[in-house]
Tab-separated table of C-alpha atoms and ligand atoms in Angstrom:
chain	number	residue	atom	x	y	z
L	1070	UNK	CA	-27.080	-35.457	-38.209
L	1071	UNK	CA	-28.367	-33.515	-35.501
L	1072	UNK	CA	-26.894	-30.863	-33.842
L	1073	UNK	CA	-25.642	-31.527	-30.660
L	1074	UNK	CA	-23.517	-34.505	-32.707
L	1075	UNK	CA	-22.086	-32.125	-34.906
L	1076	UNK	CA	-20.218	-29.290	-32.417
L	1077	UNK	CA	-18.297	-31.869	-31.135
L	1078	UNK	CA	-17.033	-32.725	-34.185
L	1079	UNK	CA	-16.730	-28.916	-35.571
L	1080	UNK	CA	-14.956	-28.535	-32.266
L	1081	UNK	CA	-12.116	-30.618	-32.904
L	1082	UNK	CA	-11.780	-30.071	-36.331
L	1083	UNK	CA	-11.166	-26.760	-35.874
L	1084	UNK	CA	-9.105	-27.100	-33.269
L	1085	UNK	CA	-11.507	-24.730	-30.815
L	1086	UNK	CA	-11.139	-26.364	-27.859
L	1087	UNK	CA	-7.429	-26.117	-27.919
L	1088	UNK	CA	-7.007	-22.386	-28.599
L	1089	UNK	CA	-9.596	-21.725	-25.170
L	1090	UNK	CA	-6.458	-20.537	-22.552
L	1091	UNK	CA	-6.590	-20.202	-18.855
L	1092	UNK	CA	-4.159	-17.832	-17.814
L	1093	UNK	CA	-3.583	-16.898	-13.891
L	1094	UNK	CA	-0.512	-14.092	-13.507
L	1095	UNK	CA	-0.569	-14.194	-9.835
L	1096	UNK	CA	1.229	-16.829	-7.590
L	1097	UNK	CA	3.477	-17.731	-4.362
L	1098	UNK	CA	6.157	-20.335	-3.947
L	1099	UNK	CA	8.327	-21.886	-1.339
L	1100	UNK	CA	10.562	-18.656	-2.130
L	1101	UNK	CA	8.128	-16.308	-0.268
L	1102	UNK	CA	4.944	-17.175	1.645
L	1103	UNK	CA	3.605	-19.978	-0.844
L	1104	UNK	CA	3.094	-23.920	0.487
L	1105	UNK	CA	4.745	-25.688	-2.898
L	1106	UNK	CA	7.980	-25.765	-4.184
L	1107	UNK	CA	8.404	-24.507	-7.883
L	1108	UNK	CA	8.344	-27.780	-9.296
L	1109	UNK	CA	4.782	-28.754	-7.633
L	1110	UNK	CA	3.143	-25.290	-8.079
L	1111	UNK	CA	3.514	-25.638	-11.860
L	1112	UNK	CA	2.668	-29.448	-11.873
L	1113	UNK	CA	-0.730	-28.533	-9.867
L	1114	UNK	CA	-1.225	-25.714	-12.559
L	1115	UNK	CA	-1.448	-28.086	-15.914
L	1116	UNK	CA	-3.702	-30.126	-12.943
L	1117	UNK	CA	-6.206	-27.198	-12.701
L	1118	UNK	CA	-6.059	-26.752	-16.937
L	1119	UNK	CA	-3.865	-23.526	-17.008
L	1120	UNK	CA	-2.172	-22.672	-19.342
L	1121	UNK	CA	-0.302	-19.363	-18.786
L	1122	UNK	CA	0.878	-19.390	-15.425
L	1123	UNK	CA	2.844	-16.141	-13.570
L	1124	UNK	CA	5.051	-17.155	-10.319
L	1125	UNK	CA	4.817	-13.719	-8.749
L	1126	UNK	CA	7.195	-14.553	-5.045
L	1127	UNK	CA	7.704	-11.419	-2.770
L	1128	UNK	CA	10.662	-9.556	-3.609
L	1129	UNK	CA	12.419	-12.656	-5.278
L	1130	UNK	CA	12.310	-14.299	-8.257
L	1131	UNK	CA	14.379	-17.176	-7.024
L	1132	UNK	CA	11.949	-19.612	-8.127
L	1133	UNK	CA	11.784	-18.646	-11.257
L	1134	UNK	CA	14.191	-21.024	-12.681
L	1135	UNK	CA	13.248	-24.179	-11.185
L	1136	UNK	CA	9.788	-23.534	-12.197
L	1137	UNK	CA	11.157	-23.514	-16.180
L	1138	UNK	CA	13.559	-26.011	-15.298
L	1139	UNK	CA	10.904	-28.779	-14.110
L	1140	UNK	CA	8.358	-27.237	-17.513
L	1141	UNK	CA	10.956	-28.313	-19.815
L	1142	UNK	CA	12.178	-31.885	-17.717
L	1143	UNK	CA	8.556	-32.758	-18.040
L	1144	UNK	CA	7.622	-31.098	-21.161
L	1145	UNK	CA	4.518	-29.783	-19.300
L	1146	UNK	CA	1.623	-27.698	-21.359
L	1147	UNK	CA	2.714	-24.718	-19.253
L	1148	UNK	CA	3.446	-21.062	-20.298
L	1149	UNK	CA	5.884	-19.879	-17.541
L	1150	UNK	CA	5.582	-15.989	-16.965
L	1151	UNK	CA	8.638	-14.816	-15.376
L	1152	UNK	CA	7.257	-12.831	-11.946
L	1153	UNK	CA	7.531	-11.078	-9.033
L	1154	UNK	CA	5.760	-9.131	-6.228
L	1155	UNK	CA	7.031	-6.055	-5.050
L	1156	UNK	CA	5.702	-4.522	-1.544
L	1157	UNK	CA	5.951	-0.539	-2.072
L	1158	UNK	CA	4.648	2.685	-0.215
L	1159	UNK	CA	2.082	4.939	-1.427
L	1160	UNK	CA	0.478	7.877	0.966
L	1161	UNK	CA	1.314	5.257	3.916
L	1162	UNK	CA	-0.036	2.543	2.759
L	1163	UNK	CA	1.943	-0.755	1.777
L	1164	UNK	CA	0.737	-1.844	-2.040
L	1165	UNK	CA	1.726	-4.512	-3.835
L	1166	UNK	CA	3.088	-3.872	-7.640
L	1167	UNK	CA	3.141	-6.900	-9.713
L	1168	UNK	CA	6.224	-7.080	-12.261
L	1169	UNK	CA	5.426	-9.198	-15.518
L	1170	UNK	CA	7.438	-10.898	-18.256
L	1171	UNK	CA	10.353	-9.120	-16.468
L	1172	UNK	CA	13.773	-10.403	-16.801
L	1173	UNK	CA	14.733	-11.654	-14.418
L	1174	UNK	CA	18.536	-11.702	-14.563
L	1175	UNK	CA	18.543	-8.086	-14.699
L	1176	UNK	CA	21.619	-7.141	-12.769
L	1177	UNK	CA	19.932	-3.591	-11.514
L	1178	UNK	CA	16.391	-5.773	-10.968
L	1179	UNK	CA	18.401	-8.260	-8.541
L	1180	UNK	CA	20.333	-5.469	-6.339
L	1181	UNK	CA	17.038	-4.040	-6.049
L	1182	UNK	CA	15.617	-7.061	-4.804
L	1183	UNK	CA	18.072	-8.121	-2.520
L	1184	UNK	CA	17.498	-4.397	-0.866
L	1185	UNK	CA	14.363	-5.217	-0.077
L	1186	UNK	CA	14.904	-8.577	1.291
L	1187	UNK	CA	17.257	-6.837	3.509
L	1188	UNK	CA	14.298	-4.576	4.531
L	1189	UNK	CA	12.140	-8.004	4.971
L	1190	UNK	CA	14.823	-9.258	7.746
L	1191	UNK	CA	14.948	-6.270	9.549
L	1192	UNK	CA	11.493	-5.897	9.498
L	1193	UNK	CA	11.603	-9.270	10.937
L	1194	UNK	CA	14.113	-8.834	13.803
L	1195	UNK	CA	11.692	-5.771	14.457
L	1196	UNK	CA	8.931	-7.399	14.783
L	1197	UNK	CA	10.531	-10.323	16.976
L	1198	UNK	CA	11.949	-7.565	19.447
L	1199	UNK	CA	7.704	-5.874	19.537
L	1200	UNK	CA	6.068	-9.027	20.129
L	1201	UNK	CA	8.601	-9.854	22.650
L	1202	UNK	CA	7.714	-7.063	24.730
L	1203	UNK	CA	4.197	-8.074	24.868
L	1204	UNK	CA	4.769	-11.129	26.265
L	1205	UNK	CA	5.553	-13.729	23.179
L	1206	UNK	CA	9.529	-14.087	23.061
L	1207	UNK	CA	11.962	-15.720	21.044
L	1208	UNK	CA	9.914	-15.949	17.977
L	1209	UNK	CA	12.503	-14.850	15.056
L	1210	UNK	CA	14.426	-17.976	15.181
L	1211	UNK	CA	11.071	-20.443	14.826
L	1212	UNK	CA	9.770	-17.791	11.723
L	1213	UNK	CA	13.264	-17.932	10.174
L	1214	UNK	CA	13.515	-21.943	10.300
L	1215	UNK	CA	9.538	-21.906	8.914
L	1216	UNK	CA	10.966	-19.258	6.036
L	1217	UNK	CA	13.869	-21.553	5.207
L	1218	UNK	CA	16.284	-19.202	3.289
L	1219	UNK	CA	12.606	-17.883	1.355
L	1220	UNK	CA	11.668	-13.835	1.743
L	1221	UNK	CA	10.613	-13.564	5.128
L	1222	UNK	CA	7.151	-12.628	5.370
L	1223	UNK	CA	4.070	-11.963	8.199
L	1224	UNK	CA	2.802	-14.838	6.745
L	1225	UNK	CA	5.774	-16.796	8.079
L	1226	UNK	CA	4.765	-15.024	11.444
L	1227	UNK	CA	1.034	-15.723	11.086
L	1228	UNK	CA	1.860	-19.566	10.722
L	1229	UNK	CA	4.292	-19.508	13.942
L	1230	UNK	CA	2.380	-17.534	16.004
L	1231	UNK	CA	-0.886	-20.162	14.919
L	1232	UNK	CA	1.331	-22.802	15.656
L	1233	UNK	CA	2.205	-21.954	19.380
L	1234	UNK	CA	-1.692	-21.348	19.967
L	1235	UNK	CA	-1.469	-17.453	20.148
L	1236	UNK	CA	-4.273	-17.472	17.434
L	1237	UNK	CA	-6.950	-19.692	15.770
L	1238	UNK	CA	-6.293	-18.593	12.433
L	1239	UNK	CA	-4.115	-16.592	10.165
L	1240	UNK	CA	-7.182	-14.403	9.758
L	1241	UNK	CA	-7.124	-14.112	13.427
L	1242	UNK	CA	-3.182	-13.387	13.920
L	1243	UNK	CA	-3.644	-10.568	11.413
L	1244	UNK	CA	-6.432	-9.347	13.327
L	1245	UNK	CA	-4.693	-9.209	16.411
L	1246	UNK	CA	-1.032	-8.771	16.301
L	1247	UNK	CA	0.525	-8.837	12.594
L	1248	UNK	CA	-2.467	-6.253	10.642
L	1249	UNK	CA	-1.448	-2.078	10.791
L	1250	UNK	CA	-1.574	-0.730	14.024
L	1251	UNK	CA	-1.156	-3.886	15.925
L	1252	UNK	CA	1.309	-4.713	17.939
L	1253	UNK	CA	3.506	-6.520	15.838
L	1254	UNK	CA	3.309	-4.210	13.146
L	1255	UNK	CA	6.247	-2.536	12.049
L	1256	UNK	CA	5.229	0.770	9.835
L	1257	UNK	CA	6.256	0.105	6.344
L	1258	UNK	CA	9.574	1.332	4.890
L	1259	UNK	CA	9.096	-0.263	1.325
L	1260	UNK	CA	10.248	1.594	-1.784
L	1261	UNK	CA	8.061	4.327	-3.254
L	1262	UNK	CA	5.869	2.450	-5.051
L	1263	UNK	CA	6.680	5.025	-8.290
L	1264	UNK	CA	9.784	3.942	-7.786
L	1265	UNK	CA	9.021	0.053	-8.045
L	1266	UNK	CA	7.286	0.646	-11.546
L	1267	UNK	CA	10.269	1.859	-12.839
L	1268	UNK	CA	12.202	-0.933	-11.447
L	1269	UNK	CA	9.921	-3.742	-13.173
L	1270	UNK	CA	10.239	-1.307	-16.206
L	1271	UNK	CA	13.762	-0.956	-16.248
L	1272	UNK	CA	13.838	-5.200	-16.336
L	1273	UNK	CA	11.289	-4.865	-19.493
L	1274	UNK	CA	8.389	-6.387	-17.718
L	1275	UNK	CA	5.135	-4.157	-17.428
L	1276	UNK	CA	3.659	-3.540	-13.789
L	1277	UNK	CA	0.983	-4.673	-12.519
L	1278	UNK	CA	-1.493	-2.804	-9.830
L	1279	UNK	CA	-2.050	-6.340	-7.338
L	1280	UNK	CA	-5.310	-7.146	-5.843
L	1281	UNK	CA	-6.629	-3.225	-5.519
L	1282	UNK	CA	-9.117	-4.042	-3.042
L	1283	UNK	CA	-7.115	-5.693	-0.524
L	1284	UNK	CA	-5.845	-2.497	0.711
L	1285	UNK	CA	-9.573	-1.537	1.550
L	1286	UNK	CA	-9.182	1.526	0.234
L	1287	UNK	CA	-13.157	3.649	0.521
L	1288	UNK	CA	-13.996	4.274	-3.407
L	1289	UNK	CA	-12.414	8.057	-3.149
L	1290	UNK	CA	-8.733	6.478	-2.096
L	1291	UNK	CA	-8.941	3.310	-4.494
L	1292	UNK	CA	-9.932	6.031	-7.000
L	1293	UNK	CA	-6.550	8.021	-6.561
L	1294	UNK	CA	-4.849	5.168	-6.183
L	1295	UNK	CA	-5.411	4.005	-9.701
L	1296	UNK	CA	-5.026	7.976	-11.227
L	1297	UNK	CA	-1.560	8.158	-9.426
L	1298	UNK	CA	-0.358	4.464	-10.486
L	1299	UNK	CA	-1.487	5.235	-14.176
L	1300	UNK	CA	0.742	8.934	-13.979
L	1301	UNK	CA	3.677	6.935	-12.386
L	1302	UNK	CA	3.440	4.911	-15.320
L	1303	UNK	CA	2.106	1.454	-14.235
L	1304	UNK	CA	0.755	-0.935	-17.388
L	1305	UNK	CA	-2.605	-2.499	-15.932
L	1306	UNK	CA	-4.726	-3.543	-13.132
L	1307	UNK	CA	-5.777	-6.931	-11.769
L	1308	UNK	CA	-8.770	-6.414	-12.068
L	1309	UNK	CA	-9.872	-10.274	-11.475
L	1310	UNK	CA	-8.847	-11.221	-8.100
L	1311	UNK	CA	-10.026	-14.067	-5.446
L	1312	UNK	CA	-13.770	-13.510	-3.686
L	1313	UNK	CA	-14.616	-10.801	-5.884
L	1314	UNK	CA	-18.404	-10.049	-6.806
L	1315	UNK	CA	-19.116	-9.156	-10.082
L	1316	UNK	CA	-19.511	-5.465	-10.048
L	1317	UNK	CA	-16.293	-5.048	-8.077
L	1318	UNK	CA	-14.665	-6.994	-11.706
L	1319	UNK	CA	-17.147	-4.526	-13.523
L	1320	UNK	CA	-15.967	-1.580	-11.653
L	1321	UNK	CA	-12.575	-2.104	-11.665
L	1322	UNK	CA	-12.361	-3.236	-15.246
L	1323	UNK	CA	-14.110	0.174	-15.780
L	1324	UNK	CA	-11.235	2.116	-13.624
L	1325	UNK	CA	-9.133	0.331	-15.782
L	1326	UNK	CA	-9.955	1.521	-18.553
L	1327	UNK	CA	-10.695	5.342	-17.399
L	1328	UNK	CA	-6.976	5.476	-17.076
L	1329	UNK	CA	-6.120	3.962	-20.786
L	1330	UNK	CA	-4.275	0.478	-18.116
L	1331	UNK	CA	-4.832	-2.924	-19.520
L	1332	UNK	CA	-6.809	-5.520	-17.434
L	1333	UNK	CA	-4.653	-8.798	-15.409
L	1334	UNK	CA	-6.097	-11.528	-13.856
L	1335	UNK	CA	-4.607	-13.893	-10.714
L	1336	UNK	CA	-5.821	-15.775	-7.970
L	1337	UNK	CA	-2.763	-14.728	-5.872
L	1338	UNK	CA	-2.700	-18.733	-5.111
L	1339	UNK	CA	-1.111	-19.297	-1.772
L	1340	UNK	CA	-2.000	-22.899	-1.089
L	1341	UNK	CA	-5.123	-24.587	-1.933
L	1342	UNK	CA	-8.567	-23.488	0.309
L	1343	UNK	CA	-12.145	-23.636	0.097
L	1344	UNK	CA	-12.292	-19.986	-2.062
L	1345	UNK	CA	-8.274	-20.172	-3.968
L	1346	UNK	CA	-7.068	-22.503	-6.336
L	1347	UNK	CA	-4.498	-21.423	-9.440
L	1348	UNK	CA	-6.617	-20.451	-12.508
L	1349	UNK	CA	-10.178	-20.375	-10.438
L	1350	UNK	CA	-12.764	-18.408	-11.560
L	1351	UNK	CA	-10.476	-15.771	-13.602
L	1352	UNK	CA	-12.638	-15.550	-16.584
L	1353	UNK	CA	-12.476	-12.064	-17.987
L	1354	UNK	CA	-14.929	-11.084	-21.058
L	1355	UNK	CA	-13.086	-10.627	-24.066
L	1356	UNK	CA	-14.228	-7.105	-24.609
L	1357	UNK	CA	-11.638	-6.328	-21.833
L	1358	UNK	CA	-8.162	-5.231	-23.460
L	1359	UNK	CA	-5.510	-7.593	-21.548
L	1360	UNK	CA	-2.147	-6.890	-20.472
L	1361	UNK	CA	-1.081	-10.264	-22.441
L	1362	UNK	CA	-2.693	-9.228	-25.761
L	1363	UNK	CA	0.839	-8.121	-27.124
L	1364	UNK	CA	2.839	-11.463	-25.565
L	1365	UNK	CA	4.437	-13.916	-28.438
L	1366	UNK	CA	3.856	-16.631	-25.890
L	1367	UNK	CA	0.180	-16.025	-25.283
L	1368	UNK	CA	-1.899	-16.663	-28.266
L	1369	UNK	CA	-4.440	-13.778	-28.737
L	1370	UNK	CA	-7.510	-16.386	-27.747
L	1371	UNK	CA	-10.565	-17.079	-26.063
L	1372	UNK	CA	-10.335	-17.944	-22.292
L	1373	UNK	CA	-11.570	-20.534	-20.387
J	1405	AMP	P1	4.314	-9.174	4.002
J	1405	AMP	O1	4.577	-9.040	2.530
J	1405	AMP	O2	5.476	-9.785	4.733
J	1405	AMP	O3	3.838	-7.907	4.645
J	1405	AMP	O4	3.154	-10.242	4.169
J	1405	AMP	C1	1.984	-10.044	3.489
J	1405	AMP	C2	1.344	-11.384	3.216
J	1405	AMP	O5	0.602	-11.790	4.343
J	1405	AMP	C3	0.326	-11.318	2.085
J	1405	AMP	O6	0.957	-11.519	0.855
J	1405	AMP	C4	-0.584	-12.455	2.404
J	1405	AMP	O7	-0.053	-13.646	1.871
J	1405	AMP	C5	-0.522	-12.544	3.919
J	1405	AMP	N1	-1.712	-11.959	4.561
J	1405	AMP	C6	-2.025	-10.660	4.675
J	1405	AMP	N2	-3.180	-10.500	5.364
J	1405	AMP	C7	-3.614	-11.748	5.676
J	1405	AMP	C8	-4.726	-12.288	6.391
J	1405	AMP	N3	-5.652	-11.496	6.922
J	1405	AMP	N4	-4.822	-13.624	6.522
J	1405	AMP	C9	-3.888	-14.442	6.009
J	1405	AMP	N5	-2.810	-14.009	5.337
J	1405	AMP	C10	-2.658	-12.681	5.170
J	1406	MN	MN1	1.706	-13.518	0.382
J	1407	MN	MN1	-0.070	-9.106	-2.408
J	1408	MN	MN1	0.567	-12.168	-3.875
């Protein structure tokens, strides 16, 4: 029998195809700045093939349970990863920590949490009362309805302020009024982002350094960055994020490991676009040691 007839066949006897995992450990919801409700993020997930999925909302893990709750109804192929995204402060700058496999009915985890939605609102009424005094009023009550009872985000502000025509894109709205320094910007008063590790810590989930080249960071700051999460006692790095080239992965896999943190992957999936789907291109060589290596519910195998 020739070759190409017999993988197939040494494929499914062995079972190989089913052991290959796609695992994405970064996500939004309805409950922050995401466009599906728990139910239909994890449904579009065993769409796209993954397998391991981490709902990761701002500040809330409120949709935590519906997400598990609509796995087991439907007996989906779908790992759940109990999430969350915390927005902290480090040397001025606002960076997002990642909490995974926390628990998330951890009394201490949940007061902390609702601090910081508390921060979120006022932020909100803050930045209402700054864009008002450059000429666009009365826009807390239109980004509250949009929010719905989820964290309260710019991205809620970005979609308003699109909506009424002050911008042609969220890109734009950043650009203009919502980025730092702009003039709906409100200087950020998250928690110490030290702080926030021990938080996710404290609810036995491992933190998680998000996206580290968002913050655009030159190579000297991203650099420190990583040294000071590793002595505050962070766990790993994403180091697989949307629209990333190569050596960027290569680079920050080899920060990663510098600093003795494991390696995370997400696509920090929003709603679908041209460049963002959940699970898209977040292969990661297997060479890489992985923040999910030591996870019961995350066989130690071979990703798509
Ligand atoms: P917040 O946590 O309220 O400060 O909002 C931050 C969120 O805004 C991020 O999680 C992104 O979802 C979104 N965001 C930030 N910058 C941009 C941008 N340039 N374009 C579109 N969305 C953005
Ligand atoms: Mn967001
Ligand atoms: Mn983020
Ligand atoms: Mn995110």
């Amino acid at each position: 029998m020739p070759c190409f007839a017999i993988l197939p066949l040494y494929a499914i006897i062995t079972g190989y195809f089913e052991v290959l995992m796609k695992i994405d450990l970064h996500s939004h919801t309805l409950c922050s700045d995401g466009v599906l409700s728990p139910a239909d993020l994890v449904a579009r997930a065993v769409e796209r093939d993954v397998n391991a999925l981490a709902i990761t909302d701002h500040d809330t893990v409120a949709g935590l349970a519906a997400a598990q709750q609509a796995i087991d109804e439907l007996q989906l192929p779908l790992t759940l990863i109990n999430g969350v995204e915390i927005s902290t402060s480090w040397q001025q700058q606002e960076i997002h920590i990642v909490g995974l496999n926390i628990n998330p009915h951890c009394p201490t985890l949940l007061s902390r949490l609702a601090i910081q939605q508390q921060r979120r609102f006022e932020r909100a009424e803050e930045m209402a009362r700054r864009l008002a005094k450059n000429q666009i009023p009365d826009v807390l009550p239109a980004v509250l309805a949009l929010a719905n009872g989820a964290a309260v985000t710019r991205t809620h502000f970005a979609r308003h302020l699109v909506d009424i025509g002050q911008a042609s894109s969220m890109n734009n709205v950043f650009k203009k009024y919502l980025g730092r320094g702009k003039i709906g910007y409100v200087p950020n008063n998250w928690v110490d982002f030290a702080e926030a590790i021990q938080w996710i810590q404290d609810a036995n989930g491992v933190a998680v350094l998000a996206h580290p080249l968002k913050y655009k960071l030159n190579g000297k700051w991203l650099r420190r960055l990583v040294e000071q999460f590793a002595e505050a006692g962070g766990d790993a790095i994403e180091v697989i994020s949307p629209q990333q080239t190569p050596v960027q992965k290569r680079e920050l896999c080899a920060l990663a490991q510098l600093h003795g943190l494991t390696a995370s992957v997400g696509s920090d999936f929003h709603q679908v676009t041209t460049w963002n789907d959940l699970g898209k291109n977040l292969y990661l060589s297997d060479d890489v040691p992985t923040v999910w290596a030591s996870w019961p519910q995350i066989p130690a195998s071979p990703q798509v």
